[in-house]
């Protein structure tokens, strides 16, 4: 599926102070990604602040993105929620709005057990009919999908992919090989954590789920295409050019950096949802300096 191969670009979701999505700004972001010819768009991911938006606004965002993409680029939408019934409703909304798949994280306040997460996914896929990508983001959810749980989930009807944080370069090939042996043929093994994703794609990962791609799609595509074509040297060269940006990701977090960069580039005038604060003036100046000095080719 195009949704689960190549570059999935994850934009922010511009919204006002009360969580109403700025549809015009979102359309501009989506149009930019579609024009760059990314392989898919990951809407309402963590950088898309899905957890901060009410159901009605999440549906408005999906409808606008799908309409703007116009069928040229498939859209996957975040459908995570604290309650299983809410996640089912969000997945049903996403399907009705034209999303090609849902990205499901085990959102929780009380720490979840493996059996609870399995039942959550089984219910959401079974009741929504929407293809689902497992969203393994332990830095946010505080739940880690083991290889064994991923294997169990991968045979559920409708669970078709996983988005894992990419491990360090010296571990990614082993990680990928182990998972590949556990899941059915055609099950997509995708990676996030942008700074490590060049190596994940070189090792044979199916998809790069990218915050970078939501801001600088051409740069991410160039790395992705080099890796997909087997040109590891070129993929690594291009990735190394982005080291100043990778350092900003490490220091400022991808979400905060994405908002600052989108505003700096004139794509939006959005601020992250409170209680997340915009970057300080000093940090924004640092972002402007790095972005202004980037060599992307």
Coordinates of C-alpha atoms in Angstrom, one line a residue:
X1 CA 0.0 0.0 0.0
X2 CA 1.4 3.5 -0.8
X3 CA 0.3 4.5 2.6
X4 CA 2.9 2.3 4.1
X5 CA 5.9 2.5 1.8
X6 CA 8.3 5.4 1.2
X7 CA 7.9 8.7 2.9
X8 CA 4.9 9.5 5.1
X9 CA 5.1 13.2 5.9
X10 CA 3.6 14.4 9.2
X11 CA 2.5 18.1 9.3
X12 CA 1.4 20.1 12.3
X13 CA -2.4 20.8 12.6
X14 CA -2.7 24.6 12.9
X15 CA -5.5 25.6 15.3
X16 CA -6.5 28.6 17.4
X17 CA -6.4 28.9 21.1
X18 CA -9.6 27.0 21.7
X19 CA -8.7 24.1 19.4
X20 CA -10.5 25.1 16.3
X21 CA -8.5 23.9 13.3
X22 CA -7.4 26.5 10.8
X23 CA -8.5 24.7 7.7
X24 CA -7.0 27.2 5.3
X25 CA -3.6 26.9 6.9
X26 CA -3.8 23.1 7.0
X27 CA -4.7 23.0 3.3
X28 CA -1.6 25.0 2.5
X29 CA 0.5 22.5 4.4
X30 CA -1.1 19.6 2.7
X31 CA -0.9 21.2 -0.7
X32 CA 2.9 21.7 -0.2
X33 CA 3.3 18.0 0.6
X34 CA 1.2 16.8 -2.3
X35 CA 3.1 19.1 -4.7
X36 CA 6.4 17.6 -3.4
X37 CA 5.0 14.2 -4.2
X38 CA 5.4 12.6 -0.8
X39 CA 4.2 9.0 -0.7
X40 CA 1.6 9.6 2.0
X41 CA 0.5 12.2 4.6
X42 CA 0.4 11.3 8.3
X43 CA -2.3 13.6 9.6
X44 CA -3.0 14.1 13.3
X45 CA 0.1 12.3 14.5
X46 CA 1.9 13.5 17.7
X47 CA 3.3 16.5 15.9
X48 CA -0.3 17.0 14.6
X49 CA -1.4 17.3 18.2
X50 CA -4.3 14.8 17.8
X51 CA -4.6 14.4 21.6
X52 CA -5.4 18.1 22.0
X53 CA -8.2 18.3 19.5
X54 CA -11.9 17.4 20.0
X55 CA -13.6 14.8 17.8
X56 CA -15.3 17.3 15.6
X57 CA -12.1 19.2 14.9
X58 CA -10.2 16.0 14.1
X59 CA -12.9 15.2 11.5
X60 CA -12.7 18.7 10.0
X61 CA -9.0 18.3 9.7
X62 CA -9.3 14.9 7.9
X63 CA -12.0 16.1 5.6
X64 CA -9.9 19.2 4.6
X65 CA -6.7 17.2 4.1
X66 CA -8.3 14.4 2.1
X67 CA -10.0 17.0 -0.1
X68 CA -6.8 19.0 -0.6
X69 CA -4.8 15.9 -1.4
X70 CA -7.4 15.1 -4.0
X71 CA -6.6 11.5 -4.2
X72 CA -3.1 12.1 -5.4
X73 CA -1.6 11.3 -2.0
X74 CA -3.2 9.0 0.5
X75 CA -3.9 10.2 4.0
X76 CA -3.5 8.3 7.3
X77 CA -5.1 9.9 10.3
X78 CA -4.4 9.5 14.0
X79 CA -7.3 7.9 15.8
X80 CA -5.9 7.5 19.3
X81 CA -8.0 8.2 22.4
X82 CA -8.1 7.3 26.1
X83 CA -11.3 5.2 25.8
X84 CA -11.7 2.3 23.3
X85 CA -15.2 3.5 22.4
X86 CA -13.9 6.9 21.5
X87 CA -11.1 5.4 19.4
X88 CA -13.7 3.4 17.6
X89 CA -15.7 6.5 16.9
X90 CA -12.7 8.4 15.7
X91 CA -11.7 5.5 13.4
X92 CA -15.2 5.4 12.0
X93 CA -15.0 9.2 11.4
X94 CA -11.6 8.9 9.7
X95 CA -12.9 6.2 7.4
X96 CA -16.1 8.2 6.5
X97 CA -13.9 11.3 5.9
X98 CA -11.8 9.5 3.3
X99 CA -8.7 8.5 5.3
X100 CA -7.0 5.4 3.9
X101 CA -5.8 4.2 7.3
X102 CA -5.7 5.1 11.0
X103 CA -2.7 5.5 13.2
X104 CA -3.6 4.1 16.7
X105 CA -1.6 4.7 19.8
X106 CA -2.4 3.2 23.2
X107 CA -3.2 6.5 24.9
X108 CA -3.6 6.0 28.6
X109 CA -3.6 7.6 32.0
X110 CA -3.5 4.3 33.9
X111 CA -0.6 2.2 32.5
X112 CA -1.9 -0.4 30.2
X113 CA -1.1 -4.1 30.1
X114 CA -0.4 -6.0 26.9
X115 CA -3.7 -7.8 27.0
X116 CA -5.6 -4.5 27.3
X117 CA -3.7 -3.1 24.3
X118 CA -4.4 -6.2 22.3
X119 CA -8.2 -6.0 23.1
X120 CA -8.1 -2.3 22.3
X121 CA -6.7 -2.8 18.8
X122 CA -9.0 -5.8 18.2
X123 CA -12.0 -3.8 19.0
X124 CA -11.1 -0.7 17.0
X125 CA -10.2 -2.6 13.9
X126 CA -13.2 -4.9 14.2
X127 CA -15.7 -2.1 14.7
X128 CA -14.4 0.5 12.4
X129 CA -13.3 -1.4 9.3
X130 CA -10.4 1.1 8.9
X131 CA -6.9 -0.4 8.2
X132 CA -4.8 0.4 11.3
X133 CA -1.1 1.1 11.8
X134 CA 0.3 0.4 15.2
X135 CA 1.8 3.5 16.7
X136 CA 4.6 2.6 19.0
X137 CA 5.7 5.9 20.7
X138 CA 6.7 5.0 24.2
X139 CA 8.2 8.5 24.8
X140 CA 4.7 9.9 24.7
X141 CA 2.4 7.0 25.7
X142 CA 4.8 5.3 28.2
X143 CA 3.8 1.9 26.6
X144 CA 6.3 -0.1 24.5
X145 CA 5.1 -2.7 22.0
X146 CA 7.3 -5.7 22.4
X147 CA 8.2 -7.8 19.3
X148 CA 5.9 -10.5 20.6
X149 CA 2.9 -8.2 21.0
X150 CA 3.5 -6.7 17.5
X151 CA 3.6 -10.3 16.2
X152 CA 0.2 -11.0 17.8
X153 CA -1.4 -7.8 16.6
X154 CA 0.0 -8.3 13.0
X155 CA -2.3 -11.2 12.4
X156 CA -5.5 -9.3 13.4
X157 CA -7.6 -8.5 10.4
X158 CA -7.1 -4.8 9.6
X159 CA -3.8 -4.3 11.4
X160 CA -1.5 -3.8 8.5
X161 CA 1.6 -1.8 9.6
X162 CA 3.7 -0.6 12.6
X163 CA 5.4 2.7 13.2
X164 CA 8.4 2.1 15.5
X165 CA 11.0 4.6 16.8
X166 CA 14.1 3.8 14.8
X167 CA 16.8 2.3 17.0
X168 CA 20.5 3.4 16.7
X169 CA 22.3 2.6 13.5
X170 CA 24.1 -0.4 14.9
X171 CA 20.9 -2.0 16.1
X172 CA 18.4 -1.3 13.3
X173 CA 19.2 -4.2 11.0
X174 CA 18.8 -6.7 13.8
X175 CA 15.6 -5.0 14.9
X176 CA 14.2 -5.1 11.4
X177 CA 15.2 -8.7 10.7
X178 CA 13.6 -9.9 13.9
X179 CA 10.3 -8.2 13.2
X180 CA 10.3 -9.3 9.5
X181 CA 10.5 -12.9 10.6
X182 CA 7.5 -12.4 13.0
X183 CA 4.9 -10.6 10.8
X184 CA 3.0 -11.7 7.7
X185 CA 4.3 -10.9 4.2
X186 CA 3.2 -7.5 3.2
X187 CA 3.0 -6.1 6.8
X188 CA 4.7 -2.7 6.7
X189 CA 7.6 -2.1 9.1
X190 CA 8.0 1.6 9.3
X191 CA 10.1 3.9 11.4
X192 CA 10.1 7.3 13.0
X193 CA 12.7 9.3 15.0
X194 CA 13.9 11.2 12.0
X195 CA 17.6 11.4 12.7
X196 CA 17.9 7.6 12.7
X197 CA 15.6 6.9 9.8
X198 CA 18.1 7.1 7.0
X199 CA 19.8 4.0 8.5
X200 CA 16.4 2.3 9.0
X201 CA 15.6 2.8 5.3
X202 CA 19.0 1.7 4.2
X203 CA 18.5 -1.5 6.2
X204 CA 15.3 -2.2 4.4
X205 CA 12.5 -0.5 6.3
X206 CA 9.3 -0.1 4.4
X207 CA 8.3 3.4 5.4
X208 CA 9.7 6.6 7.0
X209 CA 7.1 8.3 9.1
X210 CA 8.7 11.8 9.2
X211 CA 8.2 15.1 11.0
X212 CA 11.0 16.4 8.8
X213 CA 9.0 15.4 5.8
X214 CA 6.1 17.6 7.1
X215 CA 8.4 20.7 7.1
X216 CA 11.0 20.0 4.4
X217 CA 9.5 17.3 2.2
X218 CA 12.1 17.6 -0.6
X219 CA 15.0 17.0 1.8
X220 CA 13.3 13.9 3.4
X221 CA 12.3 12.6 0.0
X222 CA 15.9 12.8 -1.3
X223 CA 17.2 10.7 1.6
X224 CA 14.3 8.3 1.3
X225 CA 14.7 7.8 -2.5
X226 CA 18.5 7.3 -2.2
X227 CA 18.0 4.6 0.5
X228 CA 15.2 2.9 -1.5
X229 CA 17.4 2.8 -4.6
X230 CA 20.3 1.2 -2.7
X231 CA 22.5 4.2 -2.7
X232 CA 23.5 4.2 1.0
X233 CA 26.4 6.5 0.4
X234 CA 24.2 9.2 -1.0
X235 CA 21.5 8.7 1.7
X236 CA 24.1 9.1 4.4
X237 CA 25.7 12.2 2.7
X238 CA 22.3 13.9 2.6
X239 CA 21.4 12.9 6.1
X240 CA 24.7 14.3 7.4
X241 CA 23.9 17.7 5.8
X242 CA 21.0 17.9 8.2
X243 CA 23.0 17.4 11.4
X244 CA 22.4 21.0 12.6
X245 CA 18.7 20.3 12.2
X246 CA 18.9 16.9 14.0
X247 CA 20.5 18.7 16.9
X248 CA 17.5 21.1 17.1
X249 CA 15.2 18.0 17.1
X250 CA 17.2 16.6 20.0
X251 CA 17.3 19.9 22.0
X252 CA 13.9 21.4 21.3
X253 CA 11.7 18.4 20.4
X254 CA 10.2 17.7 17.0
X255 CA 6.8 19.2 17.9
X256 CA 8.1 22.5 19.1
X257 CA 10.6 22.7 16.2
X258 CA 7.9 21.9 13.7
X259 CA 5.7 24.8 14.8
X260 CA 8.6 27.2 14.9
X261 CA 9.8 26.1 11.4
X262 CA 6.4 26.2 9.8
X263 CA 5.9 29.8 11.1
X264 CA 9.4 30.8 10.1
X265 CA 8.8 29.5 6.5
X266 CA 5.6 31.5 6.3
X267 CA 3.4 28.5 6.1
X268 CA 1.3 29.2 9.2
X269 CA 1.0 31.6 12.1
X270 CA 0.1 28.8 14.5
X271 CA 1.1 28.2 18.1
X272 CA 1.1 24.8 19.8
X273 CA -1.9 24.0 22.1
X274 CA -1.5 25.0 25.7
X275 CA -0.1 24.0 28.0
X276 CA 2.7 23.6 25.4
X277 CA 4.4 27.0 25.0
X278 CA 6.0 28.4 21.8
X279 CA 9.8 28.4 21.8
X280 CA 11.5 31.3 23.4
X281 CA 12.8 34.1 21.3
X282 CA 16.3 32.9 21.7
X283 CA 15.3 29.4 20.6
X284 CA 13.4 30.8 17.6
X285 CA 16.4 32.8 16.6
X286 CA 18.5 29.6 16.8
X287 CA 15.9 27.8 14.5
X288 CA 16.1 30.7 12.1
X289 CA 19.9 30.5 12.0
X290 CA 19.9 26.8 11.3
X291 CA 17.2 26.8 8.8
X292 CA 18.7 29.8 7.0
X293 CA 22.0 28.0 6.7
X294 CA 20.8 24.5 5.7
X295 CA 22.3 22.8 2.8
X296 CA 19.7 20.3 1.5
X297 CA 21.5 18.9 -1.5

